[in-house]
Amino acid sequence: MNTLERLLIEGEFFSGSVVASQIGVSRAAVSKQIARLRRHGYDIESVRGKGYRLVPRFDSLLPLEVLSRLRTRTLGRNPVLLETVDSTQNYLRRLAGQGADEGTIVVALEQKSGKGRASRQWSSPPGGLWFSLLLRPSMPMHHVSLLTLLSGVAVARALMQQGVPAALKWPNDVLVRGKKVCGILLEASSDPERVEYVLVGVGINVNFSASDLPDGISENAVSTLDLLGKKLDRADLLSTILMHMEEMYEKLPSSIGRILEEWRFLSCTLGMHVTVSSYGRTIEGNALDIAQDGSLLVETGEGLERVYSGDVAIKK
Ligand code: BTN
């Protein structure tokens, strides 16, 4: 990021001539850079005697808009915005392979082949919040599923701050009154000794109506627009999610107990009669608890079963 961009994300007025002399370019060069940013869609006010200022644009996901709202140290500090992409997960995987820093995020306005869990498709029309976050945690592979729970808690907290009564279905669906508002997909790359990186993919149905999703999906989905009757500022929502994630992530492993406690509190799975399908096998019983490693404990007719991944259906 250059000096001009740094000043813009602070949101205050700054003088074009002062910046010009600071970075050793002419005032004309500064106004050229401003013109370029305006062409990219930024609303930059210029007032005689005061200078330039970035005017926040409602619901803009442009990188400087995202950065101007961020309250994190690391997460989201390197935003990439794509108009359209196959999947932000695929795009970020390439960046991770090229050595991108922890906290890099890829946000797309729409995805053509969004990926859901278990190789399912994820419908990602314009208006949603579709992003992938790169983490490089120093933790053993068997702890990675905790990041799923952590991400679910962060999204649920952020949605609740907007007045959306979010609940968590194991392992990582965010539901409102039984309908899915957000899905989370974790993909990790590791060698036997350590986790190389984790891609946290988050898809939230925000500023479109879930009734516009394809048949077969729309029946079980809901969006914040449907729930609140108004559009949300996705950059604000993103910044709040990242803030909650960072707060828990930075304190790992000592925050594990607190994450599990909060997950239990937000859960709509625990205490319910469920069926869990995992690797072609289905079990049925009472969802008793989650264990320290994030696995689900189900009490079946044959005894206690521990499930590490799978699809849960809550029996009415
Ligand atoms: C699920 O099946 O519930 C997980 C859905 C995850 C969707 C998000 S959208 C952003 C990121 N990119 C993808 O292709 N998938 C994830």
Coordinates of C-alpha atoms and ligand atoms in Angstrom, one line a residue:
M1 CA 0.0 0.0 0.0
N2 CA 1.3 3.4 -0.8
T3 CA 1.3 6.6 1.4
L4 CA -1.7 8.0 -0.4
E5 CA -3.8 4.8 0.1
R6 CA -2.7 4.7 3.8
L7 CA -4.0 8.3 4.3
L8 CA -7.2 7.5 2.5
I9 CA -8.1 4.5 4.7
E10 CA -7.7 6.7 7.8
G11 CA -10.8 8.6 6.6
E12 CA -9.6 12.1 7.5
F13 CA -8.9 15.0 5.2
F14 CA -5.2 15.3 4.2
S15 CA -3.5 17.9 2.0
G16 CA -2.5 16.8 -1.5
S17 CA 0.5 19.2 -1.5
V18 CA 1.8 17.8 1.9
V19 CA 1.6 14.2 0.6
A20 CA 3.2 15.3 -2.7
S21 CA 6.3 16.7 -0.8
Q22 CA 6.3 13.7 1.6
I23 CA 6.6 11.2 -1.2
G24 CA 8.6 13.4 -3.4
V25 CA 6.2 13.7 -6.4
S26 CA 4.4 16.7 -7.9
R27 CA 0.9 17.7 -6.9
A28 CA -0.2 16.8 -10.4
A29 CA 1.0 13.2 -9.8
V30 CA -1.1 13.0 -6.6
S31 CA -4.2 14.2 -8.4
K32 CA -3.5 11.7 -11.1
Q33 CA -3.4 8.9 -8.5
I34 CA -6.7 10.2 -7.0
A35 CA -8.3 10.2 -10.5
R36 CA -7.2 6.6 -11.0
L37 CA -8.7 5.6 -7.7
R38 CA -12.0 7.4 -8.5
R39 CA -12.1 5.5 -11.8
H40 CA -11.9 2.3 -9.7
G41 CA -15.0 3.3 -7.9
Y42 CA -13.8 5.1 -4.8
D43 CA -15.7 8.2 -3.7
I44 CA -12.9 10.7 -2.9
E45 CA -14.0 14.1 -1.8
S46 CA -11.8 17.1 -2.4
V47 CA -12.3 20.3 -0.5
R48 CA -10.4 23.5 -1.0
G49 CA -8.2 24.3 2.0
K50 CA -8.8 20.8 3.5
G51 CA -7.6 18.4 0.9
Y52 CA -8.8 14.9 0.1
R53 CA -10.9 12.4 2.0
L54 CA -12.3 8.9 1.3
V55 CA -16.1 9.0 1.7
P56 CA -17.3 5.5 2.8
R57 CA -19.6 4.0 0.2
F58 CA -22.4 1.9 1.6
D59 CA -21.8 -1.8 1.0
S60 CA -18.6 -1.4 -1.1
L61 CA -16.1 -4.2 -0.9
L62 CA -13.3 -2.4 -2.6
P63 CA -10.0 -3.1 -0.8
L64 CA -9.5 0.4 0.6
E65 CA -13.1 0.5 1.8
V66 CA -12.6 -2.9 3.6
L67 CA -9.3 -1.7 5.0
S68 CA -10.8 1.5 6.3
R69 CA -13.2 -0.5 8.4
L70 CA -10.9 -3.2 9.7
R71 CA -10.2 -3.4 13.4
T72 CA -7.7 -6.3 13.2
R73 CA -4.0 -6.6 13.4
T74 CA -3.4 -9.3 10.9
L75 CA -6.7 -10.9 9.5
G76 CA -7.9 -9.2 6.4
R77 CA -4.9 -6.9 6.1
N78 CA -4.2 -8.0 2.6
P79 CA -7.6 -7.9 0.8
V80 CA -8.1 -9.0 -2.8
L81 CA -11.4 -8.2 -4.5
L82 CA -12.6 -10.1 -7.5
E83 CA -15.6 -9.2 -9.6
T84 CA -16.1 -12.9 -10.4
V85 CA -14.2 -16.1 -9.8
D86 CA -14.7 -19.8 -9.9
S87 CA -14.2 -20.1 -6.2
T88 CA -12.4 -17.9 -3.7
Q89 CA -11.0 -21.1 -2.2
N90 CA -9.2 -22.0 -5.4
Y91 CA -7.9 -18.5 -5.9
L92 CA -6.6 -18.2 -2.4
R93 CA -5.0 -21.7 -2.6
R94 CA -2.8 -20.4 -5.5
L95 CA -1.9 -17.3 -3.4
A96 CA -1.0 -19.5 -0.4
G97 CA 1.2 -21.7 -2.6
Q98 CA 3.0 -18.5 -3.7
G99 CA 3.7 -17.7 0.0
A100 CA 0.9 -15.2 0.7
D101 CA 0.9 -13.9 4.3
E102 CA -1.4 -15.1 7.0
G103 CA -4.6 -13.0 7.0
T104 CA -4.8 -12.5 3.3
I105 CA -8.4 -12.6 2.2
V106 CA -10.0 -13.0 -1.2
V107 CA -13.5 -11.6 -1.6
A108 CA -15.6 -12.2 -4.7
L109 CA -18.7 -10.3 -5.8
E110 CA -19.9 -13.6 -7.3
Q111 CA -18.6 -17.1 -7.7
K112 CA -19.3 -19.3 -10.7
S113 CA -18.4 -22.6 -9.1
G114 CA -18.6 -21.9 -5.4
K115 CA -17.6 -25.0 -3.3
G116 CA -19.6 -26.3 -0.4
R117 CA -18.7 -29.1 2.0
A118 CA -18.6 -32.7 0.7
S119 CA -17.9 -31.5 -2.9
R120 CA -21.3 -29.9 -3.1
Q121 CA -21.9 -26.7 -5.1
W122 CA -22.4 -23.4 -3.3
S123 CA -24.7 -20.9 -5.0
S124 CA -23.0 -17.5 -4.9
P125 CA -25.0 -14.8 -6.7
P126 CA -24.2 -11.1 -6.5
G127 CA -25.2 -9.6 -3.1
G128 CA -23.7 -12.3 -0.9
L129 CA -20.6 -12.1 1.2
W130 CA -18.2 -14.7 -0.3
F131 CA -14.7 -14.8 1.0
S132 CA -11.7 -17.0 1.9
L133 CA -9.2 -16.2 4.6
L134 CA -5.7 -17.6 4.8
L135 CA -4.4 -18.8 8.2
R136 CA -1.0 -20.3 8.9
P137 CA -1.6 -21.7 12.4
S138 CA 1.1 -23.4 14.4
M139 CA -1.1 -26.3 15.6
P140 CA -1.3 -30.0 15.0
M141 CA -3.6 -31.2 12.3
H142 CA -6.1 -32.7 14.7
H143 CA -6.8 -29.2 16.1
V144 CA -7.8 -27.7 12.8
S145 CA -11.4 -28.6 13.3
L146 CA -11.4 -26.1 16.2
L147 CA -10.9 -23.4 13.6
T148 CA -14.3 -24.4 12.1
L149 CA -16.0 -23.9 15.4
L150 CA -14.1 -20.7 16.0
S151 CA -15.2 -19.4 12.6
G152 CA -18.9 -20.3 13.2
V153 CA -18.8 -18.5 16.6
A154 CA -17.3 -15.4 14.9
V155 CA -20.0 -15.3 12.2
A156 CA -22.8 -16.0 14.7
R157 CA -21.6 -13.1 16.9
A158 CA -21.3 -10.7 14.0
L159 CA -24.8 -11.6 12.7
M160 CA -26.3 -11.3 16.2
Q161 CA -24.8 -7.8 16.4
Q162 CA -26.9 -7.0 13.3
G163 CA -30.0 -8.4 15.0
V164 CA -30.0 -11.8 13.3
P165 CA -30.7 -14.6 15.8
A166 CA -28.0 -17.0 14.5
A167 CA -27.6 -20.5 15.8
L168 CA -24.9 -23.1 15.0
K169 CA -25.5 -26.5 13.6
W170 CA -22.5 -28.9 14.0
P171 CA -20.0 -28.7 12.5
N172 CA -20.3 -25.3 10.8
D173 CA -23.6 -24.2 9.5
V174 CA -25.1 -21.0 10.7
L175 CA -28.9 -21.2 10.8
V176 CA -31.8 -18.9 11.6
R177 CA -34.9 -20.7 12.6
G178 CA -33.7 -23.9 10.9
K179 CA -32.7 -22.3 7.6
K180 CA -29.1 -21.8 6.5
V181 CA -27.8 -18.2 6.3
C182 CA -24.1 -19.1 6.2
G183 CA -21.9 -22.0 5.3
I184 CA -18.2 -22.4 6.3
L185 CA -15.7 -24.6 4.5
L186 CA -12.3 -25.3 5.9
E187 CA -9.5 -26.8 3.6
A188 CA -6.1 -27.4 5.0
S189 CA -2.7 -28.3 3.5
S190 CA -0.4 -30.1 5.8
D191 CA 2.6 -32.5 5.9
P192 CA 2.9 -35.1 8.6
E193 CA 4.5 -32.7 11.1
R194 CA 2.6 -29.5 10.7
V195 CA -0.2 -27.6 9.1
E196 CA 1.1 -25.5 6.2
Y197 CA -2.0 -23.4 5.8
V198 CA -5.8 -23.4 6.3
L199 CA -8.3 -21.8 3.9
V200 CA -11.4 -20.6 5.8
G201 CA -14.2 -20.2 3.2
V202 CA -17.2 -18.3 4.4
G203 CA -20.4 -17.8 2.4
I204 CA -23.2 -15.6 3.8
N205 CA -26.5 -14.9 2.2
V206 CA -26.7 -11.2 2.7
N207 CA -28.2 -8.7 0.2
F208 CA -30.3 -10.9 -2.0
S209 CA -33.4 -13.0 -1.3
A210 CA -32.9 -16.7 -0.7
S211 CA -36.1 -17.2 -2.8
D212 CA -33.9 -16.3 -5.8
L213 CA -31.6 -19.3 -5.1
P214 CA -32.1 -22.4 -7.3
D215 CA -34.9 -24.9 -6.4
G216 CA -33.7 -27.5 -3.9
I217 CA -31.6 -24.9 -2.1
S218 CA -33.9 -21.9 -1.6
E219 CA -36.4 -23.9 0.5
N220 CA -33.7 -24.4 3.2
A221 CA -31.9 -21.1 2.9
V222 CA -32.5 -17.6 4.2
S223 CA -30.7 -14.3 3.8
T224 CA -30.2 -11.4 6.1
L225 CA -32.2 -9.3 3.6
D226 CA -35.1 -11.7 4.1
L227 CA -34.7 -11.6 7.9
L228 CA -34.1 -7.9 8.4
G229 CA -35.9 -6.4 5.4
K230 CA -32.9 -4.2 4.7
K231 CA -29.5 -4.4 3.1
L232 CA -26.4 -4.7 5.2
D233 CA -23.0 -3.1 4.6
R234 CA -20.9 -6.2 3.7
A235 CA -17.6 -4.5 4.4
D236 CA -18.8 -3.8 8.0
L237 CA -20.0 -7.3 8.4
L238 CA -16.7 -8.7 7.1
S239 CA -14.7 -6.4 9.4
T240 CA -16.7 -7.5 12.4
I241 CA -16.3 -11.2 11.6
L242 CA -12.6 -10.8 11.2
M243 CA -12.3 -8.9 14.5
H244 CA -14.1 -11.7 16.3
M245 CA -12.0 -14.4 14.6
E246 CA -8.8 -12.7 15.4
E247 CA -9.7 -12.1 19.0
M248 CA -10.2 -15.9 19.5
Y249 CA -7.4 -17.0 17.1
E250 CA -4.7 -14.9 18.7
K251 CA -5.3 -16.5 22.0
L252 CA -5.2 -20.1 20.9
P253 CA -4.7 -22.6 22.5
S254 CA -5.8 -20.9 25.8
S255 CA -9.1 -19.7 24.2
I256 CA -10.2 -23.3 23.3
G257 CA -12.3 -23.7 26.4
R258 CA -14.0 -20.4 25.9
I259 CA -14.7 -21.1 22.2
L260 CA -16.2 -24.5 23.0
E261 CA -18.4 -22.9 25.7
E262 CA -19.7 -20.3 23.4
W263 CA -20.2 -22.8 20.6
R264 CA -22.3 -24.9 23.0
F265 CA -24.3 -21.9 24.0
L266 CA -25.0 -20.9 20.4
S267 CA -25.7 -24.5 19.3
C268 CA -29.0 -25.7 18.0
T269 CA -27.7 -29.3 17.7
L270 CA -26.8 -30.2 21.3
G271 CA -29.6 -31.9 23.2
M272 CA -31.5 -32.7 20.0
H273 CA -32.3 -36.1 18.4
V274 CA -30.2 -36.2 15.3
T275 CA -29.1 -38.4 12.4
V276 CA -25.5 -38.0 11.3
S277 CA -24.4 -39.2 7.9
S278 CA -20.7 -39.7 7.6
Y279 CA -18.7 -41.6 5.0
G280 CA -21.8 -43.5 3.8
R281 CA -22.8 -44.5 7.3
T282 CA -25.8 -43.0 9.2
I283 CA -26.2 -43.0 13.0
E284 CA -29.1 -41.8 15.0
G285 CA -29.2 -40.6 18.6
N286 CA -29.0 -37.7 21.0
A287 CA -26.3 -35.1 20.3
L288 CA -24.8 -34.9 23.7
D289 CA -21.8 -32.6 23.5
I290 CA -18.8 -31.5 21.5
A291 CA -15.4 -32.8 22.7
Q292 CA -12.2 -30.7 23.1
D293 CA -11.1 -31.5 19.5
G294 CA -14.5 -30.3 18.1
S295 CA -15.9 -33.8 17.4
L296 CA -19.6 -34.5 18.1
L297 CA -20.6 -37.0 20.7
V298 CA -23.8 -38.8 19.9
E299 CA -25.5 -41.2 22.3
T300 CA -27.0 -44.0 20.2
G301 CA -28.7 -47.3 21.1
E302 CA -25.3 -49.0 20.9
G303 CA -23.5 -46.5 23.0
L304 CA -21.5 -43.3 22.7
E305 CA -20.3 -42.5 19.2
R306 CA -17.8 -39.8 18.3
V307 CA -18.2 -38.1 14.9
Y308 CA -15.4 -36.1 13.3
S309 CA -17.2 -35.0 10.1
G310 CA -20.6 -35.5 8.5
D311 CA -24.0 -34.0 7.9
V312 CA -26.4 -33.6 10.8
A313 CA -30.1 -33.6 10.4
I314 CA -32.1 -32.5 13.4
K315 CA -35.1 -34.7 14.0
K316 CA -38.3 -32.8 14.8
Ligands
BTN1 C1 -21.1 -25.4 3.2 O1 -21.2 -26.4 2.4 O2 -21.9 -25.2 4.0 C2 -19.9 -24.5 3.0 C3 -20.1 -23.4 2.0 C4 -18.9 -22.5 1.9 C5 -19.0 -21.4 0.9 C6 -17.9 -20.4 0.8 S1 -18.3 -19.1 -0.2 C7 -16.6 -18.5 -0.1 C8 -15.8 -19.7 -0.2 N1 -15.5 -20.1 -1.5 C9 -16.1 -21.2 -1.9 O3 -16.0 -21.7 -3.0 N2 -16.7 -21.8 -0.9 C10 -16.6 -21.0 0.3

